[in-house]
Coordinates of C-alpha atoms in Angstrom, one line a residue:
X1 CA 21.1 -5.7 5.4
X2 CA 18.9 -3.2 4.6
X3 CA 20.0 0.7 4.6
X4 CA 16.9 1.7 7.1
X5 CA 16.8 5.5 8.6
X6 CA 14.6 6.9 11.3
X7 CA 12.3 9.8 10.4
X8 CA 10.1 11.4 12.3
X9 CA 6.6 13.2 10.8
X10 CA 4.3 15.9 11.8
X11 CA 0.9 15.2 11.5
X12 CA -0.9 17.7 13.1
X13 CA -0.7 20.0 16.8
X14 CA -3.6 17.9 18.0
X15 CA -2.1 13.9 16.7
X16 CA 1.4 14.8 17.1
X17 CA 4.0 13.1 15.2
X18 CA 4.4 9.7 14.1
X19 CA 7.7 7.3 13.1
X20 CA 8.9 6.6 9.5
X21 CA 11.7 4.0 8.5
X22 CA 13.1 5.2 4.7
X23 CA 15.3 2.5 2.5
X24 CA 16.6 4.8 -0.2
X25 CA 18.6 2.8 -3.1
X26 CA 21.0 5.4 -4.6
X27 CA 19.5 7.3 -7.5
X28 CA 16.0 5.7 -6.7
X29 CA 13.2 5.8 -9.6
X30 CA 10.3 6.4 -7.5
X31 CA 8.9 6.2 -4.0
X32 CA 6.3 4.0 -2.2
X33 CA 5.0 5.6 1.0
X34 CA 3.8 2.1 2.8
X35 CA 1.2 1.9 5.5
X36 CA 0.9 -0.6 7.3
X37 CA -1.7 -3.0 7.9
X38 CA -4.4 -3.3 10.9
X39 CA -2.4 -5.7 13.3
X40 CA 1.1 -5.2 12.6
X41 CA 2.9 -1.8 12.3
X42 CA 5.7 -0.9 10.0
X43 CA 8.3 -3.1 11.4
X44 CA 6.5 -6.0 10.5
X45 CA 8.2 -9.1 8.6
X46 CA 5.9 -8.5 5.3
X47 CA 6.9 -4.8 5.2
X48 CA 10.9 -5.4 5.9
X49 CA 10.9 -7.7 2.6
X50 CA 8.4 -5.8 0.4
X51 CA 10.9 -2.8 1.3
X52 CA 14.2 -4.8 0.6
X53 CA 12.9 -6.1 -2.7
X54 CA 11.8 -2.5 -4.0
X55 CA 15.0 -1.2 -2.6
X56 CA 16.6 -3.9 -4.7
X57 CA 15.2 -2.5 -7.8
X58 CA 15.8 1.1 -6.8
X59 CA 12.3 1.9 -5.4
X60 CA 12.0 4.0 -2.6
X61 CA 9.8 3.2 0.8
X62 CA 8.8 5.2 3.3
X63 CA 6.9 3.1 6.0
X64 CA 5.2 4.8 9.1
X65 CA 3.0 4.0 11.9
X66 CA -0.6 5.4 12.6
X67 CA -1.0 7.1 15.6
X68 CA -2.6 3.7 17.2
X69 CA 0.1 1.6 16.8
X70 CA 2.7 4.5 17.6
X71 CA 0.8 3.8 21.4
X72 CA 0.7 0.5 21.3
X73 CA -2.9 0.8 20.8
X74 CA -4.8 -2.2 19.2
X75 CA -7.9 -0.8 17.9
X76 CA -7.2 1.4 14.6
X77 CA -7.5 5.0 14.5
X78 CA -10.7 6.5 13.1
X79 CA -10.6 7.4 9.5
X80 CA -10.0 11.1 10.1
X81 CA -7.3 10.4 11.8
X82 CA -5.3 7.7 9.7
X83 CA -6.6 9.9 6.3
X84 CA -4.7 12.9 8.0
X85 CA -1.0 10.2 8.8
X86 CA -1.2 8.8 5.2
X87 CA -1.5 12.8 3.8
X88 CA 1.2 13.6 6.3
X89 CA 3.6 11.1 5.3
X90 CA 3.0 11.8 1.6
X91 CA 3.9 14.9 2.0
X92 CA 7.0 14.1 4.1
X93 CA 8.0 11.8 1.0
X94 CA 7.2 14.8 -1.1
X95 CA 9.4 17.1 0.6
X96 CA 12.3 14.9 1.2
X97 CA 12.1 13.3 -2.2
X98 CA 10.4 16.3 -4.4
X99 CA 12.0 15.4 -7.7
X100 CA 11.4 11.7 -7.5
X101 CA 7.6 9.8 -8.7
X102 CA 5.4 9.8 -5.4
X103 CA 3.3 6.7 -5.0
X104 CA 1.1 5.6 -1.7
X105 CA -0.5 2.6 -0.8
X106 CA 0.2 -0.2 2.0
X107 CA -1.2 -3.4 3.1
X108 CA -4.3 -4.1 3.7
X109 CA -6.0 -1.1 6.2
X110 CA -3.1 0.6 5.5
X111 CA -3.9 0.6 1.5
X112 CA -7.6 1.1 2.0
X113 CA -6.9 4.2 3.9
X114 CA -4.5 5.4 1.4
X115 CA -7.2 5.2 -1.3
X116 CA -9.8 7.1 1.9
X117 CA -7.8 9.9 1.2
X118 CA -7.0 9.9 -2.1
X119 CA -11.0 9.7 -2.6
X120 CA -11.5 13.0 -0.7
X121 CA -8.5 14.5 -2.9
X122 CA -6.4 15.1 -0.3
X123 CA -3.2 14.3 -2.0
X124 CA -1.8 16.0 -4.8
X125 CA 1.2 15.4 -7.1
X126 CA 1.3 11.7 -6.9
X127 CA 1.1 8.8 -9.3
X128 CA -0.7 6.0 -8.0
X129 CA -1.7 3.6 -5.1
X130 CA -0.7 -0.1 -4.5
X131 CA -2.8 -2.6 -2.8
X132 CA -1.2 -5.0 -1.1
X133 CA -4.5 -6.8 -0.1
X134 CA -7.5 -5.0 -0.4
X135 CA -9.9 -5.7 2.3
X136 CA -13.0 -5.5 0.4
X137 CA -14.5 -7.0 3.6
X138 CA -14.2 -8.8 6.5
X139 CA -13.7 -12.3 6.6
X140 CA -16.7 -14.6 5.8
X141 CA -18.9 -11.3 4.9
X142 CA -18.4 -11.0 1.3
X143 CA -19.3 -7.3 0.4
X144 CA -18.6 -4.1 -1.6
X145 CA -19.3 -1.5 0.6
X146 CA -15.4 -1.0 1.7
X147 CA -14.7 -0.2 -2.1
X148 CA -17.6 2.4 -3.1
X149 CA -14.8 5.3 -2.5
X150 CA -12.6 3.9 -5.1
X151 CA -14.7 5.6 -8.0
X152 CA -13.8 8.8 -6.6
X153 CA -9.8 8.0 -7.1
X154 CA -8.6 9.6 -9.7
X155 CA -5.2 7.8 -9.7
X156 CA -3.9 4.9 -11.3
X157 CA -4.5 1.6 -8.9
X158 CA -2.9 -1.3 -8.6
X159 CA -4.6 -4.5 -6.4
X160 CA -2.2 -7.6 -5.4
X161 CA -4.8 -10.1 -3.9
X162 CA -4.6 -13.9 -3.6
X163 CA -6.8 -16.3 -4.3
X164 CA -7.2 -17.6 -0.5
X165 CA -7.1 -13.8 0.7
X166 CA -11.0 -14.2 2.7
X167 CA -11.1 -10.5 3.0
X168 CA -11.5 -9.9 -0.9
X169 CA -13.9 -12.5 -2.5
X170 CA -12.3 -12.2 -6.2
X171 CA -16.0 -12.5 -7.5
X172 CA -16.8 -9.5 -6.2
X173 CA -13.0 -7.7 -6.5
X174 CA -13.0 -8.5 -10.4
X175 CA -16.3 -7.2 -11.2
X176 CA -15.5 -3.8 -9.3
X177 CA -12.1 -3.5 -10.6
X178 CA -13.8 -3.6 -14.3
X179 CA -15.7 -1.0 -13.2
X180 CA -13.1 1.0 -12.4
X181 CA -11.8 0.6 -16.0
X182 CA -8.2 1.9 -16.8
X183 CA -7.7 3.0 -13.3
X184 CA -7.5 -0.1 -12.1
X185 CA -4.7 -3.4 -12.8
X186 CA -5.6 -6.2 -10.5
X187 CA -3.2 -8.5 -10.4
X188 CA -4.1 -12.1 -8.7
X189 CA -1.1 -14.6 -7.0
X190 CA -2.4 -18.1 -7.4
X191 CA -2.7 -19.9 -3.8
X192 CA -1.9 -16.6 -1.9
X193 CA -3.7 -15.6 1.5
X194 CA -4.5 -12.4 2.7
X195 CA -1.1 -12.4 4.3
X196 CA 0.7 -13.6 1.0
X197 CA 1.2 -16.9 2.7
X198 CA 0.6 -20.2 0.5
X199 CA 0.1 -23.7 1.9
X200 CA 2.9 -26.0 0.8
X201 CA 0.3 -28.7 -1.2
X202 CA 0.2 -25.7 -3.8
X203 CA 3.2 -26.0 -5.3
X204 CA 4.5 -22.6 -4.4
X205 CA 6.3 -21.2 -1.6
X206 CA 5.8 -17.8 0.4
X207 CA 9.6 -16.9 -1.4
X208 CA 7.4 -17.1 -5.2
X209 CA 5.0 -15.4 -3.9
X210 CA 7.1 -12.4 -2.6
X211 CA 9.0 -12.3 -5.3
X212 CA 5.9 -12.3 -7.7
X213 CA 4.4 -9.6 -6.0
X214 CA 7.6 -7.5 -6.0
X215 CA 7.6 -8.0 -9.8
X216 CA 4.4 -6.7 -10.1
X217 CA 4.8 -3.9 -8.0
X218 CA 8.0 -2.3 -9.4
X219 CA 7.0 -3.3 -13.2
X220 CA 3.3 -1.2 -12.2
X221 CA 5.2 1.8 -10.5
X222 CA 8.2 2.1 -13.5
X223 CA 5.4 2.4 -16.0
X224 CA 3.0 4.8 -13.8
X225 CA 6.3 7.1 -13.4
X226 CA 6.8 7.5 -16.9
X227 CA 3.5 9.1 -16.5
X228 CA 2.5 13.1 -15.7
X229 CA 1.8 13.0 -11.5
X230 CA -2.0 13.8 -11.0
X231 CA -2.8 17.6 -10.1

């Protein structure tokens, strides 16, 4: 059972607040502020075990909900809006957690927005973003355009993406994330959808696949801790 508590945080007068769940291991090693992705909200299956095996490993998460979902709204907030949620709950992290490694990221729209903001260097003091499924685009549109801010990132990056995920066609993910140089580890789980789901001819099951990406994650954010945070 995990060890979740409620947290509210302040985005702004006009958005109001929005709801955070924190799982805080004793003596944790660094934080992940998770967003969520565009059709589930922080409650979600996916987030619960991404959050248990990081808290497992004494990694921190914060998840929250963007103002949409906080409505029960299906259509995601505009990116001014979610931009100014992921910079709020960074900073909540910050300011509960200011002498433990800040990292962002989230899954899928959640992670892309994380990066939205990051691009327009509106978070300071943190140490990197994780990618829990880029959306590089939408399904059966192959396409950069969704990634052109991530040259503007100035943090370390780290992208999770399976082979079946249809809304990141890895010829066009690999090429951009070698552009990207040093900033960017991309990190590919064989026979994984966009969910993280895998069929059962492939040999695998969603368990390897979760506890692959768990591995990569908390291997990715020890190292980037060990690192100076990003003025």
């Amino acid at each position: 059972m995990l060890k979740t508590k409620k947290t509210v945080i302040p985005v702004s007068k006009t958005i109001g607040d929005v709801s955070g769940l924190l799982v805080v291991p004793n003596e944790p090693e660094a934080i992940l502020v998770l967003a969520h992705g565009a059709g589930a909200g922080m409650a979600h299956p996916f987030m619960e075990k991404i959050s248990q095996g990081l808290e497992a490993r004494r990694i921190a998460t914060l998840r929250y909900q963007f103002p949409y979902m906080e409505r029960g709204n299906k259509r995601p907030d505009v990116p001014t809006i979610a931009v100014a949620t992921v910079v709020a709950a960074l900073d909540h992290a910050k300011t509960l957690f200011p002498d433990v490694p800040l990292f962002g990221g989230g899954k899928s729209f959640g992670g892309r927005m994380t990066s939205t903001a990051a691009a327009e260097k509106k978070i300071p003091g943190f140490r990197g973003i994780v990618f829990f499924g880029f959306p590089l685009h939408p399904p059966g549109q192959p396409g950069t355009k969704r990634g052109e801010h991530l040259k503007k990132v100035d943090v370390p990056m780290l992208f999770l993406q399976g082979t079946r995920d249809t809304l990141a066609d890895l010829r066009l993910l690999k090429p951009l994330c070698r552009k990207l140089g040093e900033k960017a580890t991309l990190h590919i789980l064989d026979a994984a959808n966009h969910s993280f789901n895998v069929q059962k001819t492939s040999g695998r099951t969603d368990e390897d696949v979760m506890q692959e990406l768990t591995d990569a994650t908390v291997d990715w954010i020890l190292t980037r801790s060990k690192e100076p945070a990003r003025k």
